[in-house]
PDB file of C-alpha atoms (C1' of nucleotides) in Angstrom:
ATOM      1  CA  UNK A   1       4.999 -53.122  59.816  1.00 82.00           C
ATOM      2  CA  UNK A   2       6.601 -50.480  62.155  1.00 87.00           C
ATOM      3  CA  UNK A   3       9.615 -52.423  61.849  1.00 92.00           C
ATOM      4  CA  UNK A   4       9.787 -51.577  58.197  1.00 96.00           C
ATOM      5  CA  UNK A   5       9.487 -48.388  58.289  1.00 96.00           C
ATOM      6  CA  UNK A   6      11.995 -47.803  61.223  1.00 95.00           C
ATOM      7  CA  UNK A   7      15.115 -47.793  58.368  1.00 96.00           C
ATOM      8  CA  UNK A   8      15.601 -44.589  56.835  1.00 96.00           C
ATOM      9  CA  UNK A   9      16.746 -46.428  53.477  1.00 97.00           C
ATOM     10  CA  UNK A  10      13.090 -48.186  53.463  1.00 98.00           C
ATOM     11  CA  UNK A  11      11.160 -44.761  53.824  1.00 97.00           C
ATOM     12  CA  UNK A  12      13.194 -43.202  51.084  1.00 97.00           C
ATOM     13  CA  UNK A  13      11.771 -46.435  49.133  1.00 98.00           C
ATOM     14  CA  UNK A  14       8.119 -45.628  50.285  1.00 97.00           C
ATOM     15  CA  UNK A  15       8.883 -41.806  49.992  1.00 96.00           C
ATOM     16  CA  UNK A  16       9.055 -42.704  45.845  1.00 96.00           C
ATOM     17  CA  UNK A  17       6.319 -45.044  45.325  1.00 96.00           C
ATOM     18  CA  UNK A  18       4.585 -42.656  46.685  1.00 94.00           C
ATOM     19  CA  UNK A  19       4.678 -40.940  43.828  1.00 92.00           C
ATOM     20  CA  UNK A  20       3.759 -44.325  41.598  1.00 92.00           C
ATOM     21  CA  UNK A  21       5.081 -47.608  40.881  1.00 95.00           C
ATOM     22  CA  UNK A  22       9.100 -47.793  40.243  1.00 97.00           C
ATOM     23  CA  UNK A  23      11.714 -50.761  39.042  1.00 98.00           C
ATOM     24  CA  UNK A  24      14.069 -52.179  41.469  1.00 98.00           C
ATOM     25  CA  UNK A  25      16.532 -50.149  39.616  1.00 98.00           C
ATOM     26  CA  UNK A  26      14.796 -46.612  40.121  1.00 98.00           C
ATOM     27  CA  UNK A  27      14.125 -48.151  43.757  1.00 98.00           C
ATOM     28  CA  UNK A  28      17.899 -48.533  44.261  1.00 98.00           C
ATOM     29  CA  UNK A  29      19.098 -44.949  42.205  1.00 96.00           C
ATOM     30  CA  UNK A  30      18.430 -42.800  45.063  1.00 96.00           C
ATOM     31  CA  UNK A  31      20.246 -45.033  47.409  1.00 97.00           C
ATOM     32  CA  UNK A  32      24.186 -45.109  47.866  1.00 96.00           C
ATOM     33  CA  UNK A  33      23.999 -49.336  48.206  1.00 97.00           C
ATOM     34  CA  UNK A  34      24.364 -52.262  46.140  1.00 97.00           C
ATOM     35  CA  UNK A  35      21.691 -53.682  44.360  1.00 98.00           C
ATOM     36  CA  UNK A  36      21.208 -57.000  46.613  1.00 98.00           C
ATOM     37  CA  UNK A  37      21.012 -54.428  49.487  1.00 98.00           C
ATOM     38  CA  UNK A  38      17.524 -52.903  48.060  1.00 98.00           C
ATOM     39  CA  UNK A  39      16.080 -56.154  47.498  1.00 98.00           C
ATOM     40  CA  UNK A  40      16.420 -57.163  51.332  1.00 98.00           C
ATOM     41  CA  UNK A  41      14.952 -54.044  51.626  1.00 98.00           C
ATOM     42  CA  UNK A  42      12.526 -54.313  49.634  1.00 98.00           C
ATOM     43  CA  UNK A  43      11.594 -58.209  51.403  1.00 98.00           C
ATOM     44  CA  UNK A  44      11.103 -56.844  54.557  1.00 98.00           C
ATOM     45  CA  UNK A  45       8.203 -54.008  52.943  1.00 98.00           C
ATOM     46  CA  UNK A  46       6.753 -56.906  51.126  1.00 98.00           C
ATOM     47  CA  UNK A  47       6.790 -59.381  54.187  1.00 96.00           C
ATOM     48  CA  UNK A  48       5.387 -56.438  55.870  1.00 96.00           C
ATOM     49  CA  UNK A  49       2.119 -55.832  52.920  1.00 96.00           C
ATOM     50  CA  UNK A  50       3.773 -51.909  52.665  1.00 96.00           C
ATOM     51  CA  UNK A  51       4.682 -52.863  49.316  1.00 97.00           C
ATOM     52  CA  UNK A  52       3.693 -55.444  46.458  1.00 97.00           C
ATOM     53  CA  UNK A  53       5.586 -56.115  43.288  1.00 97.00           C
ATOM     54  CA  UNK A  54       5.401 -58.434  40.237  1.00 96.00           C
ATOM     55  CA  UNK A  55       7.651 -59.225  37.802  1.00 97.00           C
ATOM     56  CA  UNK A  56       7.026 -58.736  34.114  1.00 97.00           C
ATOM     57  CA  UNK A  57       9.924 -59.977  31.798  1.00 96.00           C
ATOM     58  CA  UNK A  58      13.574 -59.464  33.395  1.00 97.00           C
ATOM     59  CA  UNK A  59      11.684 -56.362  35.230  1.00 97.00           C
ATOM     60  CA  UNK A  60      10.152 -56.383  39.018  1.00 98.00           C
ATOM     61  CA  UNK A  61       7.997 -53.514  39.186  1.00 97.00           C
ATOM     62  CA  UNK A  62       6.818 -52.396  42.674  1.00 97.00           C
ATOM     63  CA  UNK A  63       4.244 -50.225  43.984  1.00 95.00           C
ATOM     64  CA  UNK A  64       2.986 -49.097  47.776  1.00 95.00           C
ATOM     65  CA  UNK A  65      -0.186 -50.714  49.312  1.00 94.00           C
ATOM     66  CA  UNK A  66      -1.928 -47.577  50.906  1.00 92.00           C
ATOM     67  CA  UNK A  67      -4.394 -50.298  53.300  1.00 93.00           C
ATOM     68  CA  UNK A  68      -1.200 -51.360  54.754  1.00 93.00           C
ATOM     69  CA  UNK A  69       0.189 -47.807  55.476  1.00 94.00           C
ATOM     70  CA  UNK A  70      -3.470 -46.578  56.408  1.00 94.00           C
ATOM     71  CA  UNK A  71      -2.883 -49.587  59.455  1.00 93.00           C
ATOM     72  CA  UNK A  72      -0.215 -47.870  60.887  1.00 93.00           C
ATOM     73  CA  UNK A  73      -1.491 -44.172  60.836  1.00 94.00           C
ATOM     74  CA  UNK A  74      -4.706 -45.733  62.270  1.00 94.00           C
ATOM     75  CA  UNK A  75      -2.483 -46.979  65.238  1.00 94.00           C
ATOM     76  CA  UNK A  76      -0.682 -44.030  66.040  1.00 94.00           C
ATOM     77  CA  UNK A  77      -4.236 -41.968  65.948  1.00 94.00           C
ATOM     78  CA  UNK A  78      -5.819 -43.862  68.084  1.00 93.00           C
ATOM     79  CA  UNK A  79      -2.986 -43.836  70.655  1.00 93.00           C
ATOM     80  CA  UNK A  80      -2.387 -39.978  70.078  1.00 93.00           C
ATOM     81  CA  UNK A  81      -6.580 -39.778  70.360  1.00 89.00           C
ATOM     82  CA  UNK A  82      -6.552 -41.271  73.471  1.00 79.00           C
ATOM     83  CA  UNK A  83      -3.841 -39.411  75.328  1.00 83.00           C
ATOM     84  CA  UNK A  84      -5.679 -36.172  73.934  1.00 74.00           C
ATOM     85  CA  UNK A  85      -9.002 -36.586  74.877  1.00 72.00           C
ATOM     86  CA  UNK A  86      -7.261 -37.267  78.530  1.00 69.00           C
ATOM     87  CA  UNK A  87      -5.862 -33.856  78.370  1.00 63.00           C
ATOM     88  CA  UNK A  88      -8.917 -32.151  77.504  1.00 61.00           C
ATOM     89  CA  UNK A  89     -10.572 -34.306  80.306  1.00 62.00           C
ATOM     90  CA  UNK A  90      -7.949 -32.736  82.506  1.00 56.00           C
ATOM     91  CA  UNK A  91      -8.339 -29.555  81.008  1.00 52.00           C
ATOM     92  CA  UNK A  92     -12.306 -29.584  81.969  1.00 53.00           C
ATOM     93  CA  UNK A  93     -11.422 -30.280  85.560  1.00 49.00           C
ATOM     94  CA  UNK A  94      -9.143 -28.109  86.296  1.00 44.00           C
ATOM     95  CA  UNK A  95     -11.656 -25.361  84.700  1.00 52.00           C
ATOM     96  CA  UNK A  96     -13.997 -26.700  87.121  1.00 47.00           C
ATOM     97  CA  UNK A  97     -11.598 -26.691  89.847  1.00 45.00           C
ATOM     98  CA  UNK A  98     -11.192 -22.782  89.131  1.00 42.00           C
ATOM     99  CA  UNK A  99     -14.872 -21.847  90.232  1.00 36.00           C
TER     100      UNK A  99
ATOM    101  CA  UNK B   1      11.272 -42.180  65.687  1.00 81.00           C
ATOM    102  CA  UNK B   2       9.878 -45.250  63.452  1.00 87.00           C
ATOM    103  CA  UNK B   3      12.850 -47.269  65.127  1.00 92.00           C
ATOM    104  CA  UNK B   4      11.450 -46.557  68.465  1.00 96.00           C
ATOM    105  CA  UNK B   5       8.106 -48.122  67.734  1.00 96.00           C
ATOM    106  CA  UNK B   6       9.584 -50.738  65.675  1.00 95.00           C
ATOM    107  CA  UNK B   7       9.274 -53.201  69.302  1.00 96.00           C
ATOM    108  CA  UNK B   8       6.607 -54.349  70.109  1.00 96.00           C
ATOM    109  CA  UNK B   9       7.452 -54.142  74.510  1.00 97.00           C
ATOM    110  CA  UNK B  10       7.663 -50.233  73.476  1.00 97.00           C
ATOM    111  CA  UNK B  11       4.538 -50.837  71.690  1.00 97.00           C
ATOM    112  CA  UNK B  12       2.459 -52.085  74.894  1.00 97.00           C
ATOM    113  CA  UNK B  13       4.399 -49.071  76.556  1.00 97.00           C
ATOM    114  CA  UNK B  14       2.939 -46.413  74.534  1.00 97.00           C
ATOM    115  CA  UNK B  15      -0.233 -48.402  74.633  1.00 96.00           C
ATOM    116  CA  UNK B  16      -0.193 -47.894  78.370  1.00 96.00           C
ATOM    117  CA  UNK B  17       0.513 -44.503  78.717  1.00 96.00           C
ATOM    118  CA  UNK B  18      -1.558 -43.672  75.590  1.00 94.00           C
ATOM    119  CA  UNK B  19      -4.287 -44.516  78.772  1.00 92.00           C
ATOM    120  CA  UNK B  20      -2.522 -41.629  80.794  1.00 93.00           C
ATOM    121  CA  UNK B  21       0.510 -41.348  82.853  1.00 95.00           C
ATOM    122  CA  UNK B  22       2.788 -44.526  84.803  1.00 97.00           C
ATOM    123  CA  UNK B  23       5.440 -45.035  87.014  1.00 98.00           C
ATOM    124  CA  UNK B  24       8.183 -47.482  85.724  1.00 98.00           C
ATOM    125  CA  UNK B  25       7.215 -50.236  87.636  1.00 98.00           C
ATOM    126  CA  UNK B  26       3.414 -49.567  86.041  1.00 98.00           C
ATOM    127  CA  UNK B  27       5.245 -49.874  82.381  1.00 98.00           C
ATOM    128  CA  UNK B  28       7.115 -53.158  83.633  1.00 97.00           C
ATOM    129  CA  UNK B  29       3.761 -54.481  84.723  1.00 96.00           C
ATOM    130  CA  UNK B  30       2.420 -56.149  81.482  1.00 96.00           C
ATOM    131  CA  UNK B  31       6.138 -57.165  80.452  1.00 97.00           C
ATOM    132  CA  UNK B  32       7.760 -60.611  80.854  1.00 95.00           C
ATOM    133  CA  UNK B  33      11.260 -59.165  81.675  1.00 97.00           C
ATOM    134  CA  UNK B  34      13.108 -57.482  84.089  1.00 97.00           C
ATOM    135  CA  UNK B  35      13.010 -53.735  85.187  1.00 97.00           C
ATOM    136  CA  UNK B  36      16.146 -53.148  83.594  1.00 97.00           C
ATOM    137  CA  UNK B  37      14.997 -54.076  80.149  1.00 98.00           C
ATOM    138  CA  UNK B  38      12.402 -51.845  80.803  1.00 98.00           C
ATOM    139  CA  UNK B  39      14.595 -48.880  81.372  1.00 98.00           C
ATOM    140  CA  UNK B  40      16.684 -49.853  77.906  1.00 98.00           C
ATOM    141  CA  UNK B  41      12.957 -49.455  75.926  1.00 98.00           C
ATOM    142  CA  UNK B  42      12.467 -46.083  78.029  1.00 98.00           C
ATOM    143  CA  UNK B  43      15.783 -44.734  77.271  1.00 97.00           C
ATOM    144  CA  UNK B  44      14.680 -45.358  73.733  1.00 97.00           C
ATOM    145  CA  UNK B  45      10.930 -43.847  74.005  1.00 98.00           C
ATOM    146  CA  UNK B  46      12.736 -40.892  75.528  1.00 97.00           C
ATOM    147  CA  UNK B  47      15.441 -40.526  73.258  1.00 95.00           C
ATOM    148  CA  UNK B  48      12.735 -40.366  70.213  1.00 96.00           C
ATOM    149  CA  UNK B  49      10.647 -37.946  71.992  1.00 96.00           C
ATOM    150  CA  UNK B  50       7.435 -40.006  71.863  1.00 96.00           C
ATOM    151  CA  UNK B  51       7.653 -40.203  75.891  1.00 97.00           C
ATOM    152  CA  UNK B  52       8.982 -38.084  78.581  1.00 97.00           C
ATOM    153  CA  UNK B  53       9.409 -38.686  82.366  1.00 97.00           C
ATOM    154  CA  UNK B  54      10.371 -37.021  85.622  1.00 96.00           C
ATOM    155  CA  UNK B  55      11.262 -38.371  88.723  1.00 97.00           C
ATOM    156  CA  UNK B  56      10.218 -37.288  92.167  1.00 97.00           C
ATOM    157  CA  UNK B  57      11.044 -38.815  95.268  1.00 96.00           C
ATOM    158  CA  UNK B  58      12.209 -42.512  94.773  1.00 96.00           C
ATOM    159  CA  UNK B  59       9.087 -42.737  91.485  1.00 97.00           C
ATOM    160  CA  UNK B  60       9.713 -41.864  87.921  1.00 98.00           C
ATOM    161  CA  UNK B  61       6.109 -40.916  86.239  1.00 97.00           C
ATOM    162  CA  UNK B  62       6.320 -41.474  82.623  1.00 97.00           C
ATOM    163  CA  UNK B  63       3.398 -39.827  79.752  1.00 95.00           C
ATOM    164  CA  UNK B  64       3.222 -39.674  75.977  1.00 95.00           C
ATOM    165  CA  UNK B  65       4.055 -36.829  74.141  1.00 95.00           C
ATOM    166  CA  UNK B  66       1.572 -36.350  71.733  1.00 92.00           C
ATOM    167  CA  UNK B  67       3.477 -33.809  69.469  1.00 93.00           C
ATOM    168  CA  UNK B  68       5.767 -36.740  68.438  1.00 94.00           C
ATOM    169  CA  UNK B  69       3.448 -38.884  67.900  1.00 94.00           C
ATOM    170  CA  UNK B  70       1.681 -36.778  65.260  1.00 94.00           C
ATOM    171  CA  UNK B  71       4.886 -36.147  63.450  1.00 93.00           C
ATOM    172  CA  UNK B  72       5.044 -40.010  63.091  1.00 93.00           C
ATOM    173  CA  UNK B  73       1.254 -40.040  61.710  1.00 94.00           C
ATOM    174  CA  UNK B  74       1.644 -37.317  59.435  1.00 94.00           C
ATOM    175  CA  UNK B  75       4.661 -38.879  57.613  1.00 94.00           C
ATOM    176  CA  UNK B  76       2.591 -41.644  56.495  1.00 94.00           C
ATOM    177  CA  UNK B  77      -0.884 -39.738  56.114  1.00 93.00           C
ATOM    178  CA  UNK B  78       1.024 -37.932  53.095  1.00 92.00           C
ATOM    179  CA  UNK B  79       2.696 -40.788  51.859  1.00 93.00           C
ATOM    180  CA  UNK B  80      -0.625 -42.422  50.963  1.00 91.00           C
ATOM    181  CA  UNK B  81      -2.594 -39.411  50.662  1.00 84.00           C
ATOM    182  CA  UNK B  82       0.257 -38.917  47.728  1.00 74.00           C
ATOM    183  CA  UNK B  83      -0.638 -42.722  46.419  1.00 76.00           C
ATOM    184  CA  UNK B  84      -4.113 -42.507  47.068  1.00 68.00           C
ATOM    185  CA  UNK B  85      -4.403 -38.957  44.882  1.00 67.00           C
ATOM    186  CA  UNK B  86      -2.694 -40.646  42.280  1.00 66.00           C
ATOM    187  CA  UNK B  87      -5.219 -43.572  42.345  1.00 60.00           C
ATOM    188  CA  UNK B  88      -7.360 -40.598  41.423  1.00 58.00           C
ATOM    189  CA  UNK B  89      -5.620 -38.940  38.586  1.00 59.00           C
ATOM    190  CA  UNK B  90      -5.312 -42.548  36.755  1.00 53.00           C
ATOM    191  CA  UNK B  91      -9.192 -43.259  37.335  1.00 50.00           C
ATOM    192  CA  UNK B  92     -10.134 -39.826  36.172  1.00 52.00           C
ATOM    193  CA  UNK B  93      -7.747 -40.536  33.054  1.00 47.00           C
ATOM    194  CA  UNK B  94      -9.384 -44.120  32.311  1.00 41.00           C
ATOM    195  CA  UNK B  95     -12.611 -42.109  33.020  1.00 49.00           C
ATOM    196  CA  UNK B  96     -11.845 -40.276  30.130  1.00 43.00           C
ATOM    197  CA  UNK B  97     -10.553 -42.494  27.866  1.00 43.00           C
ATOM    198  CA  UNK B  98     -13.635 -44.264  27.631  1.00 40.00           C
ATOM    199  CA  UNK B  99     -15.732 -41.415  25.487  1.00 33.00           C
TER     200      UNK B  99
ATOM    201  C1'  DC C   1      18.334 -47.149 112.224  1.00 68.09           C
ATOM    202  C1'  DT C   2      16.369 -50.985 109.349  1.00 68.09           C
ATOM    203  C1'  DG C   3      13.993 -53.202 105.900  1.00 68.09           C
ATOM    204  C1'  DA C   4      11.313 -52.798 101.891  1.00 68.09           C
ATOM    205  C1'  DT C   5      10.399 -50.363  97.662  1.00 68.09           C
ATOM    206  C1'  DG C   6      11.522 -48.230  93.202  1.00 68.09           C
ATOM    207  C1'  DG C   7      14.833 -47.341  90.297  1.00 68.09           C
ATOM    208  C1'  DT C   8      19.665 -47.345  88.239  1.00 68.09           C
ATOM    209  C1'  DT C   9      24.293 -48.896  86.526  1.00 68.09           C
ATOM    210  C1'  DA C  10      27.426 -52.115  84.520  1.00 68.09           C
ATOM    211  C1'  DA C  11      28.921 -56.106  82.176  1.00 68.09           C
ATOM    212  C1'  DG C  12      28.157 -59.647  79.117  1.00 68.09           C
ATOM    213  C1'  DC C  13      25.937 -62.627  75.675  1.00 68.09           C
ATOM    214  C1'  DA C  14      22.910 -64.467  71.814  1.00 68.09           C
ATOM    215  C1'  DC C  15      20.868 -62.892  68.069  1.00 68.09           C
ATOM    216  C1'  DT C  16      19.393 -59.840  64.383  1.00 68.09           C
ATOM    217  C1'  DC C  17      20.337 -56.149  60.877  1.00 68.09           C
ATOM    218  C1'  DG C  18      22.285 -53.847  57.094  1.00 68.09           C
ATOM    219  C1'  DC C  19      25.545 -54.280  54.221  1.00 68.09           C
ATOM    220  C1'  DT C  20      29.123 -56.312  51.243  1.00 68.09           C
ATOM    221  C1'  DT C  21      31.238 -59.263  47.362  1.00 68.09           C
ATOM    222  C1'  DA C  22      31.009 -63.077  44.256  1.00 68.09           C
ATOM    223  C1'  DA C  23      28.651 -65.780  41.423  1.00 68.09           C
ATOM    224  C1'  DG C  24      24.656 -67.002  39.427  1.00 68.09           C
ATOM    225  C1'  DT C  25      19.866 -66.831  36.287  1.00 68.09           C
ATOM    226  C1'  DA C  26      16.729 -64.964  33.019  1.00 68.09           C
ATOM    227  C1'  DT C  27      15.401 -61.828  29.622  1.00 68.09           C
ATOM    228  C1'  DC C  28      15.979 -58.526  25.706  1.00 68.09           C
ATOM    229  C1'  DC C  29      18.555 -56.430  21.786  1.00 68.09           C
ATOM    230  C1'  DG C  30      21.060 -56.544  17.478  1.00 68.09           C
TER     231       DG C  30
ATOM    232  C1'  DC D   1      24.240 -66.566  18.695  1.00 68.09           C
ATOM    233  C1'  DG D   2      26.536 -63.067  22.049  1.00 68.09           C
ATOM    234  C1'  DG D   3      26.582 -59.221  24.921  1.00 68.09           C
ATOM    235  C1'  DA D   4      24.156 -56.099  27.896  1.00 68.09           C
ATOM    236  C1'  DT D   5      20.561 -55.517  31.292  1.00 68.09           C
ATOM    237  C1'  DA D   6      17.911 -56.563  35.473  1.00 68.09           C
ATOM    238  C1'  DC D   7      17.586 -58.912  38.924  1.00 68.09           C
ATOM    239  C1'  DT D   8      18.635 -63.018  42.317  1.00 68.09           C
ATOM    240  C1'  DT D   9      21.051 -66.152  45.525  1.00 68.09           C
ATOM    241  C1'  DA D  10      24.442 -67.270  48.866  1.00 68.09           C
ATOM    242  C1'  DA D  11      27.847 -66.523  52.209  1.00 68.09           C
ATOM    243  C1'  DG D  12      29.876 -63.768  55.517  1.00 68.09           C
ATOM    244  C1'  DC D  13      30.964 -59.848  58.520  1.00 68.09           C
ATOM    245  C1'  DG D  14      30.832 -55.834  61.817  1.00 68.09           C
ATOM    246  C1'  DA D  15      27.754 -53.223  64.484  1.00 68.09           C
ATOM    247  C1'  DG D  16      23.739 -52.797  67.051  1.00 68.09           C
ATOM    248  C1'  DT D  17      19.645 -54.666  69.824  1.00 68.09           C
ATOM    249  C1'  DG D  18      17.294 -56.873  73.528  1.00 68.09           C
ATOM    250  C1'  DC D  19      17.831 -59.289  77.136  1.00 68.09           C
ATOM    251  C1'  DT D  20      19.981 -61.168  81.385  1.00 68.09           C
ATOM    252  C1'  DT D  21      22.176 -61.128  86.247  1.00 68.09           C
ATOM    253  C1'  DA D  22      24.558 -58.854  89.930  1.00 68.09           C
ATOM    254  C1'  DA D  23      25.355 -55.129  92.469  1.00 68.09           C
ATOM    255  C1'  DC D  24      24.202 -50.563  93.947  1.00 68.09           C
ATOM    256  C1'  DC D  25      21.721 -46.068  95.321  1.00 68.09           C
ATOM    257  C1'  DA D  26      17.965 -43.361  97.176  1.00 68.09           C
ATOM    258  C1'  DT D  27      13.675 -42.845  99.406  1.00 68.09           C
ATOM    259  C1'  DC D  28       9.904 -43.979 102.528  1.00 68.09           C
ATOM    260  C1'  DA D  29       7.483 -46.511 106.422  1.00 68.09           C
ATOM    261  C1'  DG D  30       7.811 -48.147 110.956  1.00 68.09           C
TER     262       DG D  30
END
DNA sequence: CTGATGGTTAAGCACTCGCTTAAGTATCCG
DNA sequence: CGGATACTTAAGCGAGTGCTTAACCATCAG
């Protein structure tokens, strides 16, 4: 999950399904690599539920899972809460302290 | 940034200092490995921004810096705020396609 | 000073990652 | 059918990661 988005090539691959579905074709046009190179890539987002795909004819079309993503920001708030509310806690005692 | 909490030791580490600030050997605590290891995944931490530490006397206190963090959750709160707002558009098109 | 504590450096090793090329397979078009 | 398109599989390779042990340095307590 965090591993798949810790490759820059990956994000650029969530940065345009973001914007809707895409072909493993308009997947791989932004990036300078062969085409078996995007599909590994594109494994690891499935393995990780980021992404989901079918394939209709000769043509995989993918598209992002936002409950997947919406894991990971949920993570990173609640770790980012916690340290927060620690500095406001420290913040109140040191007002305290003042008096 | 993403590579940094792409591990899941530097994972438990941010967990723990997400709870406020540790000494190394505090971070090694919860870890089945040695203090060296643990120095490699603080090098890393450090080197991403997510953590800082300073060392006085023989102890090096480690904490979370916030800041980074956020950077990290914002990245993907647009992503799939960009997915989720085109969820939108295509139900308020089928929405309208039905009169 | 001496031992214990907390951290640091260096070297090395198994394994994983990201990529490549080469050679398929399965549609779709004319 | 025959060629072009869109992927897919397999094998392999160089670089990087995560860990280890061994040795070392710097402080603090007694």
């Amino acid at each position: 999950m965090y591993g798949a988005l810790a490759d820059g090539s990956r994000r650029t691959m969530v940065d345009r399904l973001s914007r809707g579905p895409a072909t493993v074709k308009q997947l791989a046009e932004p990036l300078t690599m062969s085409l078996p190179a995007v599909l590994q890539h594109l494994r690891v987002l499935e393995e990780s539920g980021l992404v989901s795909s079918e394939k209709v004819g000769r043509v995989r079309t993918c598209r992002l899972q936002p409950a997947a993503l919406q894991a990971a920001e949920q993570w990173i708030a609640d770790r980012r809460a916690g340290w927060v509310s620690r500095l406001d806690r420290l913040e109140e005692f040191l007002n305290g302290e003042e008096q």
